[in-house]
CSV table of C-alpha atoms and ligand atoms in Angstrom, one decimal:
chain,number,residue,atom,x,y,z
A,26,MET,CA,-6.6,-19.9,-4.3
A,27,ASN,CA,-7.9,-23.3,-3.5
A,28,LEU,CA,-11.6,-24.1,-3.6
A,29,SER,CA,-12.1,-24.4,0.2
A,30,ARG,CA,-10.5,-21.0,0.8
A,31,ARG,CA,-12.6,-19.4,-2.0
A,32,MET,CA,-15.7,-20.9,-0.5
A,33,LEU,CA,-14.8,-19.7,2.9
A,34,LEU,CA,-14.3,-16.2,1.6
A,35,HIS,CA,-17.6,-16.2,-0.2
A,36,ALA,CA,-19.4,-17.7,2.8
A,37,GLY,CA,-17.9,-14.9,4.9
A,38,LEU,CA,-19.1,-12.3,2.5
A,39,MET,CA,-22.6,-13.8,2.2
A,40,SER,CA,-23.1,-14.1,6.0
A,41,GLY,CA,-21.8,-10.5,6.3
A,42,ALA,CA,-24.4,-9.3,3.8
A,43,ALA,CA,-27.0,-11.2,5.7
A,44,LEU,CA,-25.9,-9.5,9.0
A,45,ALA,CA,-26.1,-6.1,7.4
A,46,ILE,CA,-29.8,-6.5,6.5
A,47,ALA,CA,-30.9,-8.6,9.6
A,48,PRO,CA,-33.3,-6.8,11.9
A,49,ARG,CA,-31.7,-5.6,15.1
A,50,VAL,CA,-33.2,-7.8,17.7
A,51,PHE,CA,-30.3,-7.9,20.0
A,52,ALA,CA,-28.1,-5.1,21.3
A,53,GLU,CA,-24.9,-4.6,19.2
A,54,GLU,CA,-22.2,-7.0,20.4
A,55,THR,CA,-19.2,-5.5,22.2
A,56,MET,CA,-16.5,-5.0,19.6
A,57,PRO,CA,-13.0,-6.3,20.2
A,58,ASP,CA,-10.5,-3.6,21.0
A,59,TRP,CA,-8.7,-4.0,17.7
A,60,HIS,CA,-11.9,-3.0,15.9
A,61,VAL,CA,-11.0,0.7,16.5
A,62,GLY,CA,-8.8,0.3,13.4
A,63,TYR,CA,-11.8,-0.4,11.2
A,64,GLN,CA,-14.2,2.2,12.6
A,65,THR,CA,-15.6,4.9,10.4
A,66,ALA,CA,-13.8,8.2,11.1
A,67,PRO,CA,-15.8,11.4,11.8
A,68,ALA,CA,-17.1,13.2,8.7
A,69,ALA,CA,-15.2,16.4,9.7
A,70,GLY,CA,-12.0,14.4,10.1
A,71,PHE,CA,-9.5,15.0,12.9
A,72,GLY,CA,-7.5,18.0,14.2
A,73,PRO,CA,-5.2,19.7,13.8
A,74,SER,CA,-4.5,18.2,17.2
A,75,PRO,CA,-1.2,18.0,19.1
A,76,MET,CA,0.1,14.5,19.8
A,77,ARG,CA,1.9,13.8,23.1
A,78,LEU,CA,5.4,12.5,23.4
A,79,VAL,CA,4.9,9.4,25.5
A,80,SER,CA,8.3,7.7,25.2
A,81,GLY,CA,11.8,8.7,24.4
A,82,LYS,CA,13.1,11.9,23.0
A,83,ALA,CA,12.4,13.5,19.7
A,84,PRO,CA,15.5,13.1,17.6
A,85,ALA,CA,17.2,16.3,16.6
A,86,GLY,CA,17.0,16.8,12.8
A,87,LEU,CA,13.8,14.8,12.4
A,88,THR,CA,11.7,17.5,10.9
A,89,GLY,CA,9.0,17.0,8.3
A,90,THR,CA,5.6,15.6,7.6
A,91,LEU,CA,4.4,12.0,7.4
A,92,TYR,CA,1.4,11.6,5.1
A,93,ARG,CA,-0.6,8.4,5.2
A,94,ASN,CA,-3.7,7.3,3.2
A,95,GLY,CA,-6.3,4.6,3.8
A,96,PRO,CA,-10.0,3.7,3.8
A,97,ALA,CA,-11.9,5.4,6.6
A,98,HIS,CA,-15.6,5.0,6.0
A,99,PHE,CA,-17.2,1.6,6.5
A,100,LYS,CA,-20.8,2.0,7.5
A,101,HIS,CA,-24.0,3.8,6.2
A,102,GLY,CA,-26.9,3.3,8.6
A,103,ASP,CA,-26.8,-0.4,9.4
A,104,ALA,CA,-25.1,-1.4,6.2
A,105,TYR,CA,-21.4,-2.2,6.3
A,106,ALA,CA,-18.9,-1.9,3.4
A,107,THR,CA,-18.5,-5.2,1.6
A,108,HIS,CA,-14.7,-4.8,1.2
A,109,TRP,CA,-12.1,-3.0,3.3
A,110,PHE,CA,-10.4,-1.6,0.1
A,111,ASP,CA,-13.6,0.3,-0.9
A,112,GLY,CA,-13.9,2.7,2.1
A,113,ASP,CA,-13.6,6.4,1.3
A,114,GLY,CA,-10.0,7.6,1.5
A,115,MET,CA,-8.8,9.8,4.3
A,116,MET,CA,-5.4,11.5,4.3
A,117,GLN,CA,-3.6,11.6,7.7
A,118,ARG,CA,-0.9,14.3,8.2
A,119,ILE,CA,1.6,14.2,11.0
A,120,ASN,CA,3.8,17.2,11.1
A,121,ILE,CA,6.9,17.0,13.3
A,122,THR,CA,8.6,20.3,14.0
A,123,ASP,CA,10.9,21.1,16.9
A,124,GLY,CA,10.1,17.6,18.4
A,125,LYS,CA,6.4,18.3,18.5
A,126,ALA,CA,3.9,16.2,16.4
A,127,VAL,CA,0.6,17.5,15.2
A,128,HIS,CA,-2.0,15.3,13.5
A,129,THR,CA,-4.7,16.2,11.0
A,130,GLY,CA,-7.0,13.9,9.1
A,131,ARG,CA,-9.3,14.8,6.2
A,132,TYR,CA,-11.5,12.7,3.8
A,133,ILE,CA,-10.6,12.9,0.2
A,134,ASP,CA,-13.6,14.9,-1.4
A,135,THR,CA,-14.6,12.5,-4.2
A,136,GLN,CA,-17.8,12.2,-6.3
A,137,LYS,CA,-18.3,8.7,-4.7
A,138,ARG,CA,-18.2,10.2,-1.2
A,139,ARG,CA,-20.5,13.1,-2.1
A,140,LEU,CA,-23.2,10.9,-3.6
A,141,GLU,CA,-23.0,8.2,-0.9
A,142,MET,CA,-23.0,10.7,2.0
A,143,ALA,CA,-26.1,12.5,0.5
A,144,ALA,CA,-27.9,9.1,0.1
A,145,ASP,CA,-26.5,7.6,3.4
A,146,LYS,CA,-25.9,4.4,1.4
A,147,PHE,CA,-23.1,2.5,-0.3
A,148,LEU,CA,-23.8,3.0,-4.1
A,149,ALA,CA,-20.6,2.9,-6.1
A,150,PRO,CA,-19.1,-0.4,-7.4
A,151,GLY,CA,-15.5,-1.0,-6.4
A,152,PHE,CA,-12.6,-3.5,-5.9
A,153,GLY,CA,-14.9,-5.8,-4.0
A,154,THR,CA,-18.2,-4.1,-4.1
A,155,ILE,CA,-21.0,-4.8,-6.6
A,156,GLY,CA,-22.6,-1.4,-6.2
A,157,ASP,CA,-26.1,-0.1,-7.0
A,158,PRO,CA,-27.1,-0.2,-10.7
A,159,SER,CA,-28.4,3.3,-10.4
A,160,TYR,CA,-25.0,4.8,-9.6
A,161,PRO,CA,-23.7,6.8,-12.5
A,162,VAL,CA,-20.4,5.4,-13.8
A,163,GLY,CA,-19.0,7.3,-16.8
A,164,SER,CA,-15.3,6.7,-16.0
A,165,SER,CA,-13.2,5.0,-13.3
A,166,ASP,CA,-12.9,8.3,-11.5
A,167,ASP,CA,-16.6,8.2,-10.8
A,168,VAL,CA,-15.9,5.4,-8.4
A,169,ASN,CA,-12.4,6.5,-7.3
A,170,PRO,CA,-12.1,6.6,-3.5
A,171,GLY,CA,-8.5,7.9,-3.6
A,172,ASN,CA,-7.7,5.7,-0.6
A,173,ILE,CA,-4.4,3.9,-1.0
A,174,SER,CA,-1.3,6.0,-0.9
A,175,ALA,CA,0.3,9.5,-1.1
A,176,LEU,CA,2.9,11.2,-3.2
A,177,MET,CA,4.5,14.7,-3.1
A,178,SER,CA,5.1,15.9,-6.6
A,179,GLY,CA,5.9,19.4,-7.7
A,180,GLY,CA,4.7,20.9,-4.4
A,181,GLU,CA,1.4,19.1,-4.6
A,182,LEU,CA,0.2,16.4,-2.3
A,183,LEU,CA,-1.5,13.6,-4.3
A,184,ALA,CA,-3.9,11.0,-2.9
A,185,LEU,CA,-3.6,7.8,-5.0
A,186,TRP,CA,-5.8,4.9,-5.9
A,187,GLU,CA,-4.8,2.2,-8.4
A,188,ALA,CA,-7.4,2.4,-11.2
A,189,GLY,CA,-8.1,6.1,-11.6
A,190,SER,CA,-6.5,9.6,-11.4
A,191,ALA,CA,-4.7,11.0,-8.4
A,192,TYR,CA,-6.4,13.7,-6.4
A,193,ARG,CA,-4.6,16.9,-5.7
A,194,LEU,CA,-4.6,18.0,-2.1
A,195,ASP,CA,-3.4,21.1,-0.2
A,196,PRO,CA,-0.4,19.7,1.7
A,197,VAL,CA,-1.2,21.7,4.8
A,198,THR,CA,-5.0,21.9,5.1
A,199,LEU,CA,-5.6,18.6,3.1
A,200,GLU,CA,-8.3,20.3,1.2
A,201,THR,CA,-9.1,18.3,-2.0
A,202,LYS,CA,-8.4,20.5,-5.1
A,203,GLY,CA,-9.5,18.1,-7.9
A,204,LEU,CA,-8.2,15.4,-10.1
A,205,LYS,CA,-4.6,15.5,-11.3
A,206,SER,CA,-3.9,15.5,-15.0
A,207,TRP,CA,-0.3,14.8,-15.9
A,208,ARG,CA,-0.6,16.1,-19.5
A,209,PRO,CA,-3.7,17.2,-21.5
A,210,ASP,CA,-3.8,14.0,-23.5
A,211,LEU,CA,-3.4,11.9,-20.3
A,212,LYS,CA,-6.5,13.3,-18.6
A,213,GLY,CA,-8.3,10.4,-16.8
A,214,MET,CA,-5.4,8.0,-17.3
A,215,PRO,CA,-5.0,5.8,-14.2
A,216,PHE,CA,-2.0,6.5,-12.0
A,217,LEU,CA,-1.1,3.5,-9.8
A,218,ALA,CA,-0.8,3.7,-6.0
A,219,HIS,CA,2.9,2.7,-6.1
A,220,PRO,CA,5.0,5.3,-7.8
A,221,LYS,CA,8.8,4.9,-7.4
A,222,ARG,CA,11.2,7.8,-7.0
A,223,ASP,CA,14.8,7.6,-8.3
A,224,PRO,CA,17.4,9.1,-5.8
A,225,ASP,CA,17.6,12.2,-8.1
A,226,GLY,CA,13.9,12.9,-7.6
A,227,ARG,CA,12.5,11.5,-10.9
A,228,VAL,CA,9.2,9.7,-10.4
A,229,TRP,CA,8.2,6.6,-12.4
A,230,ASN,CA,4.8,5.0,-12.3
A,231,LEU,CA,2.4,2.7,-14.1
A,232,ALA,CA,-1.1,3.2,-15.7
A,233,ILE,CA,-2.9,-0.1,-15.5
A,234,ALA,CA,-5.7,-0.6,-18.1
A,235,GLY,CA,-5.8,-4.3,-19.1
A,236,ARG,CA,-2.8,-5.8,-20.9
A,237,ARG,CA,-1.4,-2.5,-22.1
A,238,ILE,CA,0.5,-0.8,-19.4
A,239,GLY,CA,1.4,2.9,-19.5
A,240,ILE,CA,4.7,4.1,-17.9
A,241,TYR,CA,4.9,7.6,-16.5
A,242,ASN,CA,8.3,9.4,-16.4
A,243,ILE,CA,7.9,12.5,-14.2
A,244,ASN,CA,10.6,15.1,-13.8
A,245,PRO,CA,11.7,16.0,-10.3
A,246,ASP,CA,9.8,19.3,-10.6
A,247,GLY,CA,6.5,17.4,-11.2
A,248,THR,CA,6.3,18.1,-14.9
A,249,THR,CA,5.8,15.1,-17.2
A,250,LYS,CA,8.8,14.1,-19.3
A,251,ASP,CA,7.4,11.1,-21.1
A,252,PHE,CA,4.7,8.5,-21.2
A,253,GLY,CA,5.2,5.2,-23.0
A,254,MET,CA,3.4,1.9,-23.3
A,255,VAL,CA,4.3,-1.8,-22.9
A,256,ASP,CA,2.2,-4.9,-23.6
A,257,ILE,CA,2.2,-7.6,-21.0
A,258,GLY,CA,0.0,-10.0,-23.0
A,259,ALA,CA,-2.9,-10.4,-20.4
A,260,SER,CA,-4.7,-8.5,-17.7
A,261,HIS,CA,-2.8,-9.4,-14.6
A,262,TYR,CA,-3.7,-8.0,-11.2
A,263,ILE,CA,-1.0,-5.4,-10.7
A,264,HIS,CA,-0.9,-3.3,-7.5
A,265,ASP,CA,2.8,-2.7,-7.4
A,266,TRP,CA,5.9,-3.2,-9.5
A,267,THR,CA,9.6,-2.3,-9.2
A,268,MET,CA,12.6,-0.8,-11.0
A,269,THR,CA,16.4,-0.6,-11.0
A,270,ASP,CA,18.3,2.6,-12.0
A,271,ARG,CA,17.9,1.5,-15.7
A,272,LYS,CA,15.1,-0.9,-15.9
A,273,VAL,CA,11.4,-1.1,-15.2
A,274,VAL,CA,10.4,-4.6,-13.8
A,275,ILE,CA,6.7,-5.5,-14.0
A,276,LEU,CA,5.8,-8.6,-12.1
A,277,CYS,CA,2.9,-10.4,-13.8
A,278,GLN,CA,1.4,-12.6,-11.2
A,279,PRO,CA,-0.9,-15.4,-12.4
A,280,TRP,CA,-4.0,-13.7,-11.0
A,281,ILE,CA,-5.6,-12.9,-14.4
A,282,GLN,CA,-8.7,-11.0,-15.3
A,283,THR,CA,-11.2,-13.1,-17.3
A,284,LYS,CA,-14.2,-10.9,-17.1
A,285,ASN,CA,-14.8,-7.2,-16.5
A,286,MET,CA,-17.8,-6.6,-14.3
A,287,PRO,CA,-18.3,-5.5,-10.7
A,288,PRO,CA,-17.0,-6.4,-8.2
A,289,PHE,CA,-13.7,-5.9,-10.0
A,290,ILE,CA,-11.6,-8.5,-8.2
A,291,ASP,CA,-14.2,-11.3,-8.8
A,292,GLY,CA,-13.2,-11.1,-12.5
A,293,PHE,CA,-9.7,-12.4,-11.7
A,294,VAL,CA,-8.8,-16.1,-11.7
A,295,TRP,CA,-5.8,-17.6,-10.0
A,296,LYS,CA,-3.8,-19.7,-12.6
A,297,PRO,CA,-0.7,-20.9,-10.8
A,298,GLU,CA,0.2,-23.2,-13.7
A,299,GLU,CA,1.3,-20.0,-15.5
A,300,GLY,CA,3.9,-19.0,-12.9
A,301,MET,CA,5.1,-15.5,-12.3
A,302,LYS,CA,6.2,-13.6,-15.4
A,303,TYR,CA,8.6,-10.7,-15.2
A,304,LEU,CA,8.7,-8.1,-17.9
A,305,ILE,CA,11.9,-6.1,-17.9
A,306,ALA,CA,12.0,-2.9,-20.0
A,307,ASP,CA,14.7,-0.3,-20.5
A,308,LYS,CA,13.8,3.0,-19.0
A,309,ASP,CA,15.5,4.8,-21.9
A,310,ASP,CA,13.8,2.7,-24.6
A,311,LEU,CA,10.6,0.9,-23.5
A,312,LYS,CA,10.7,-1.1,-26.8
A,313,LYS,CA,13.7,-2.9,-25.5
A,314,THR,CA,12.2,-5.7,-23.3
A,315,ARG,CA,12.8,-9.2,-22.1
A,316,TRP,CA,10.9,-11.7,-20.1
A,317,ALA,CA,11.9,-13.9,-17.2
A,318,GLN,CA,9.8,-16.7,-15.7
A,319,GLY,CA,9.6,-17.8,-12.1
A,320,PRO,CA,7.5,-19.9,-9.7
A,321,ALA,CA,3.8,-18.8,-9.2
A,322,ARG,CA,3.4,-16.4,-6.3
A,323,ALA,CA,0.8,-13.8,-5.4
A,324,PHE,CA,1.8,-10.4,-4.1
A,325,TYR,CA,0.7,-6.9,-3.3
A,326,HIS,CA,4.0,-5.2,-2.6
A,327,THR,CA,7.7,-5.1,-3.7
A,328,GLY,CA,10.6,-3.6,-1.7
A,329,ALA,CA,12.9,-2.4,-4.5
A,330,ALA,CA,15.3,-3.8,-7.1
A,331,TRP,CA,18.8,-3.3,-8.4
A,332,GLU,CA,21.0,-4.5,-11.3
A,333,GLU,CA,24.5,-5.9,-10.7
A,334,SER,CA,27.4,-5.2,-13.0
A,335,ASP,CA,26.9,-8.6,-14.9
A,336,GLY,CA,23.2,-7.7,-15.6
A,337,THR,CA,21.7,-9.8,-12.7
A,338,ILE,CA,18.6,-8.2,-11.4
A,339,ARG,CA,17.7,-8.6,-7.7
A,340,LEU,CA,14.3,-7.6,-6.3
A,341,ASP,CA,12.5,-8.2,-3.0
A,342,ALA,CA,8.8,-8.6,-2.4
A,343,ALA,CA,6.3,-10.0,0.1
A,344,PHE,CA,5.2,-13.2,-1.8
A,345,TYR,CA,2.1,-15.2,-0.9
A,346,PRO,CA,1.4,-18.8,-2.1
A,347,GLU,CA,-2.0,-17.6,-3.4
A,348,PRO,CA,-4.0,-14.4,-3.5
A,349,VAL,CA,-5.2,-12.9,-0.2
A,350,LEU,CA,-7.8,-10.1,0.4
A,351,GLY,CA,-9.7,-11.0,-2.7
A,352,SER,CA,-13.4,-11.3,-2.6
A,353,GLY,CA,-14.8,-10.3,0.8
A,354,GLY,CA,-11.4,-9.1,2.0
A,355,GLY,CA,-11.6,-7.3,5.3
A,356,ALA,CA,-15.5,-7.6,5.4
A,357,ALA,CA,-15.4,-9.6,8.6
A,358,GLU,CA,-12.9,-7.2,10.3
A,359,ILE,CA,-15.1,-4.2,9.5
A,360,ARG,CA,-17.8,-6.0,11.5
A,361,GLY,CA,-15.5,-6.7,14.4
A,362,LYS,CA,-14.9,-10.4,13.4
A,363,PHE,CA,-11.4,-11.7,12.7
A,364,ALA,CA,-11.5,-13.8,9.6
A,365,GLY,CA,-9.1,-16.1,11.4
A,366,GLU,CA,-6.1,-16.4,9.2
A,367,HIS,CA,-2.8,-14.6,9.4
A,368,VAL,CA,-0.8,-13.9,6.3
A,369,SER,CA,1.3,-16.7,4.9
A,370,SER,CA,3.6,-14.5,3.0
A,371,LYS,CA,7.4,-14.6,3.0
A,372,LEU,CA,9.8,-11.8,2.4
A,373,THR,CA,11.6,-13.1,-0.7
A,374,MET,CA,14.5,-12.0,-2.8
A,375,VAL,CA,14.1,-12.8,-6.5
A,376,VAL,CA,17.3,-13.2,-8.5
A,377,ILE,CA,17.0,-12.9,-12.3
A,378,PRO,CA,20.3,-13.7,-14.1
A,379,PRO,CA,21.1,-12.2,-17.4
A,380,LEU,CA,20.4,-14.0,-20.6
A,381,LYS,CA,23.3,-16.1,-22.0
A,382,ASN,CA,23.2,-16.1,-25.8
A,383,GLY,CA,19.6,-15.1,-25.6
A,384,VAL,CA,18.5,-18.0,-23.4
A,385,GLY,CA,18.0,-18.8,-19.7
A,386,GLY,CA,17.9,-16.0,-17.2
A,387,ASP,CA,14.8,-17.3,-15.4
A,388,ALA,CA,14.0,-16.1,-11.9
A,389,LYS,CA,15.2,-17.9,-8.8
A,390,MET,CA,13.9,-17.2,-5.3
A,391,VAL,CA,15.7,-16.8,-1.9
A,392,GLU,CA,13.0,-17.0,0.7
A,393,THR,CA,13.2,-15.8,4.3
A,394,ASN,CA,11.0,-16.8,7.2
A,395,ILE,CA,9.7,-13.3,7.7
A,396,ALA,CA,5.9,-13.3,7.2
A,397,GLY,CA,4.3,-9.9,6.7
A,398,ASP,CA,4.0,-7.1,4.2
A,399,PHE,CA,4.6,-3.4,3.5
A,400,PRO,CA,8.4,-3.8,2.6
A,401,GLN,CA,10.3,-0.5,2.5
A,402,VAL,CA,13.8,0.6,1.6
A,403,ASP,CA,16.1,3.6,2.0
A,404,PRO,CA,15.0,6.1,-0.6
A,405,ARG,CA,18.6,7.1,-1.3
A,406,ARG,CA,19.2,3.5,-2.6
A,407,ASN,CA,15.9,3.0,-4.5
A,408,GLY,CA,17.0,1.1,-7.7
A,409,LEU,CA,20.6,0.7,-6.4
A,410,SER,CA,22.3,-2.1,-4.6
A,411,ARG,CA,21.5,-2.1,-0.9
A,412,LYS,CA,21.4,-4.3,2.2
A,413,LEU,CA,18.3,-3.4,4.1
A,414,THR,CA,14.5,-4.0,3.8
A,415,ALA,CA,12.1,-3.1,6.6
A,416,MET,CA,8.7,-4.8,6.8
A,417,VAL,CA,5.7,-5.2,9.1
A,418,THR,CA,5.6,-8.7,10.6
A,419,GLY,CA,4.3,-10.5,13.7
A,420,SER,CA,0.8,-11.5,14.6
A,421,VAL,CA,-1.5,-11.8,17.6
A,422,GLU,CA,-4.0,-14.6,18.0
A,423,ASN,CA,-7.6,-13.5,17.1
A,424,GLN,CA,-6.4,-10.1,15.9
A,425,PRO,CA,-5.8,-8.9,12.4
A,426,GLY,CA,-2.7,-7.1,11.2
A,427,GLY,CA,0.9,-7.1,12.2
A,428,SER,CA,2.4,-6.6,15.6
A,429,ALA,CA,6.1,-6.2,14.9
A,430,LEU,CA,8.7,-4.7,12.6
A,431,ALA,CA,11.5,-6.6,10.9
A,432,LEU,CA,14.7,-5.2,9.4
A,433,GLN,CA,16.2,-7.7,7.0
A,434,ASP,CA,19.9,-7.4,6.3
A,435,TRP,CA,20.4,-9.3,3.0
A,436,SER,CA,24.2,-9.1,3.3
A,437,SER,CA,24.1,-11.3,6.5
A,438,GLY,CA,20.8,-13.0,5.9
A,439,LYS,CA,19.8,-12.0,9.4
A,440,ALA,CA,16.9,-9.9,10.6
A,441,GLN,CA,16.3,-7.6,13.6
A,442,ILE,CA,12.8,-7.8,15.0
A,443,TYR,CA,11.1,-5.4,17.3
A,444,ASP,CA,7.8,-6.7,18.8
A,445,PHE,CA,5.3,-4.0,19.8
A,446,GLY,CA,3.3,-6.5,21.9
A,447,SER,CA,-0.2,-7.9,21.7
A,448,LYS,CA,-1.9,-4.6,22.2
A,449,TYR,CA,-0.7,-3.1,18.9
A,450,MET,CA,-1.5,-3.1,15.3
A,451,VAL,CA,1.6,-2.0,13.4
A,452,GLU,CA,1.5,-0.2,10.1
A,453,GLU,CA,4.0,0.6,7.3
A,454,HIS,CA,7.2,2.3,8.5
A,455,LEU,CA,9.3,4.5,6.1
A,456,PHE,CA,13.0,5.0,6.0
A,457,ILE,CA,13.8,8.7,6.7
A,458,PRO,CA,17.5,9.6,5.9
A,459,LYS,CA,19.3,11.4,8.7
A,460,PRO,CA,20.6,14.8,7.7
A,461,GLY,CA,24.2,14.4,6.5
A,462,GLY,CA,24.3,10.6,6.6
A,463,THR,CA,24.9,8.4,3.6
A,464,SER,CA,24.7,4.8,4.7
A,465,GLU,CA,21.4,2.9,5.0
A,466,LYS,CA,21.8,2.8,8.7
A,467,ASP,CA,22.0,6.6,8.9
A,468,SER,CA,18.2,6.6,8.9
A,469,TRP,CA,15.1,6.6,11.1
A,470,LEU,CA,12.2,4.3,10.6
A,471,ILE,CA,9.0,6.3,11.0
A,472,GLY,CA,5.5,4.8,11.0
A,473,THR,CA,2.1,4.5,12.8
A,474,ALA,CA,0.6,1.9,15.1
A,475,ILE,CA,-2.7,1.6,16.9
A,476,ASN,CA,-2.4,1.1,20.6
A,477,THR,CA,-5.5,-1.0,21.0
A,478,ARG,CA,-5.4,-0.9,24.8
A,479,ALA,CA,-5.4,2.9,24.9
A,480,GLN,CA,-7.6,3.1,21.7
A,481,ARG,CA,-5.2,5.7,20.4
A,482,SER,CA,-3.0,6.1,17.3
A,483,GLU,CA,0.7,6.6,17.8
A,484,VAL,CA,3.7,7.6,15.7
A,485,TRP,CA,6.9,5.6,16.3
A,486,ALA,CA,10.4,6.5,15.4
A,487,PHE,CA,13.3,4.0,15.4
A,488,ASP,CA,17.0,4.4,14.8
A,489,VAL,CA,17.7,2.0,11.9
A,490,ALA,CA,21.1,1.2,13.4
A,491,ASN,CA,19.3,-0.6,16.2
A,492,ILE,CA,15.6,-1.2,16.0
A,493,ALA,CA,15.7,-4.2,18.3
A,494,ASP,CA,16.3,-1.9,21.3
A,495,GLY,CA,12.9,-0.2,20.6
A,496,PRO,CA,11.8,3.2,19.5
A,497,VAL,CA,13.7,6.5,20.1
A,498,ALA,CA,10.5,8.4,20.3
A,499,VAL,CA,6.7,7.7,20.4
A,500,TRP,CA,4.0,10.3,20.0
A,501,GLN,CA,0.4,9.5,20.9
A,502,ALA,CA,-2.9,11.1,19.7
A,503,ASP,CA,-5.9,11.5,22.0
A,504,TYR,CA,-7.9,9.2,19.7
A,505,ALA,CA,-7.4,6.5,17.1
A,506,TRP,CA,-7.8,7.0,13.4
A,507,PRO,CA,-8.5,4.0,11.1
A,508,LEU,CA,-5.7,1.7,9.8
A,509,GLY,CA,-4.2,3.0,6.6
A,510,PHE,CA,-2.2,1.5,3.8
A,511,HIS,CA,0.7,3.7,2.6
A,512,GLY,CA,2.4,7.0,3.1
A,513,THR,CA,5.2,9.3,2.2
A,514,TRP,CA,7.5,11.6,4.0
A,515,ALA,CA,8.1,15.2,3.0
A,516,LYS,CA,11.1,16.7,4.7
A,517,ALA,CA,10.8,20.3,5.9
B,617,FE2,FE1,-0.2,-1.1,-1.7
């Protein structure tokens, strides 16, 4: 991050703080229509409410449940949250049965939320929040908003954050059942928001706690097979990672923690001179590791990786030239102001050749012109060679977020784009394999978008064989729920 951008972000945060405490002399300004994505959701949540099919025809065979998680509470009294990532988590559930979609949304019932709702104040420190010194912090779960992602494991729905435990939820009612412990000795161990599932159902994930990284190996039935550790040498900011069928690949971006005090992200310094370091560890023996070095990039999300027969590893990710959404991230948008900059990321393929006689093997990059984030792949090909990556892209002037979907075909180097138009904010879309199909194109892409003109949330379904022609079905709710981050699909 250069100095001017850092100053801009800090200035934005400071003026936001000033706004929050300024006396209300004037009537509240009219909010832009996109602000609906950053409004606090009702305390009681939403639904269950039927959604209306407003376009196309529900595809036969598309039966299951889309779960999505994201921050949903941004205001106590006149005070706004100081970072988008610190809002209380709300799980959205969209069940599709017999072509009918039904939406339910419920807050994750956390200690942070209970104490802050009782006080009607923001109290807990967080990713970008200093917090109130009186707030009791005994462990990271005391501040855990459970607001990033969702995982189905062993019949449980889990709400995931990145620096604390997962929360167990009832997959139908969304009632919070408590914190997830993967093994008695792993109680309270962080469980990252980006677990990866092998095609056989085995789940891998990281526990980030400084330079020592824990690696979970979870059986398809949800029991814990193993938990090992690797040392990455420094406390890099790690939100996501990737894997092949045989290797764990940890991308160590040069956004490095130099102090540990709230707000969390202000303890990280961008050190581009260090480049991006890739730790590659054998899934079968985590002691077998190697490093590769590549150009400096910042990132939040990978697509997936695979290993070729000669040992070359390929992985794709949304890479930024410098960190985004650091200090003050989303603070302006929560107040109905657009911070003014669209993402400068590029969907990028990283190629790591094998070592030759123990040397070389450093990472090379193949960049596309697709700016955006939330890359997704066919879950049948996770860790295996594949052609396709879907991603949110597009932008609208003076409006945050994406407005289109891209489907990159790495075999041709070409992308299909579908533009939702200027009255949409488009969210992550997941590959849903069609029953009986085997190729990546035998899939639907399912995701959510906010129709800002109608002020309603929608669920869109595309046929991966041809997304440029538009959706095969769109369901619309009678209301909008807040923008979220990530989700998962549970087939019926
Ligand atoms: Fe994420």
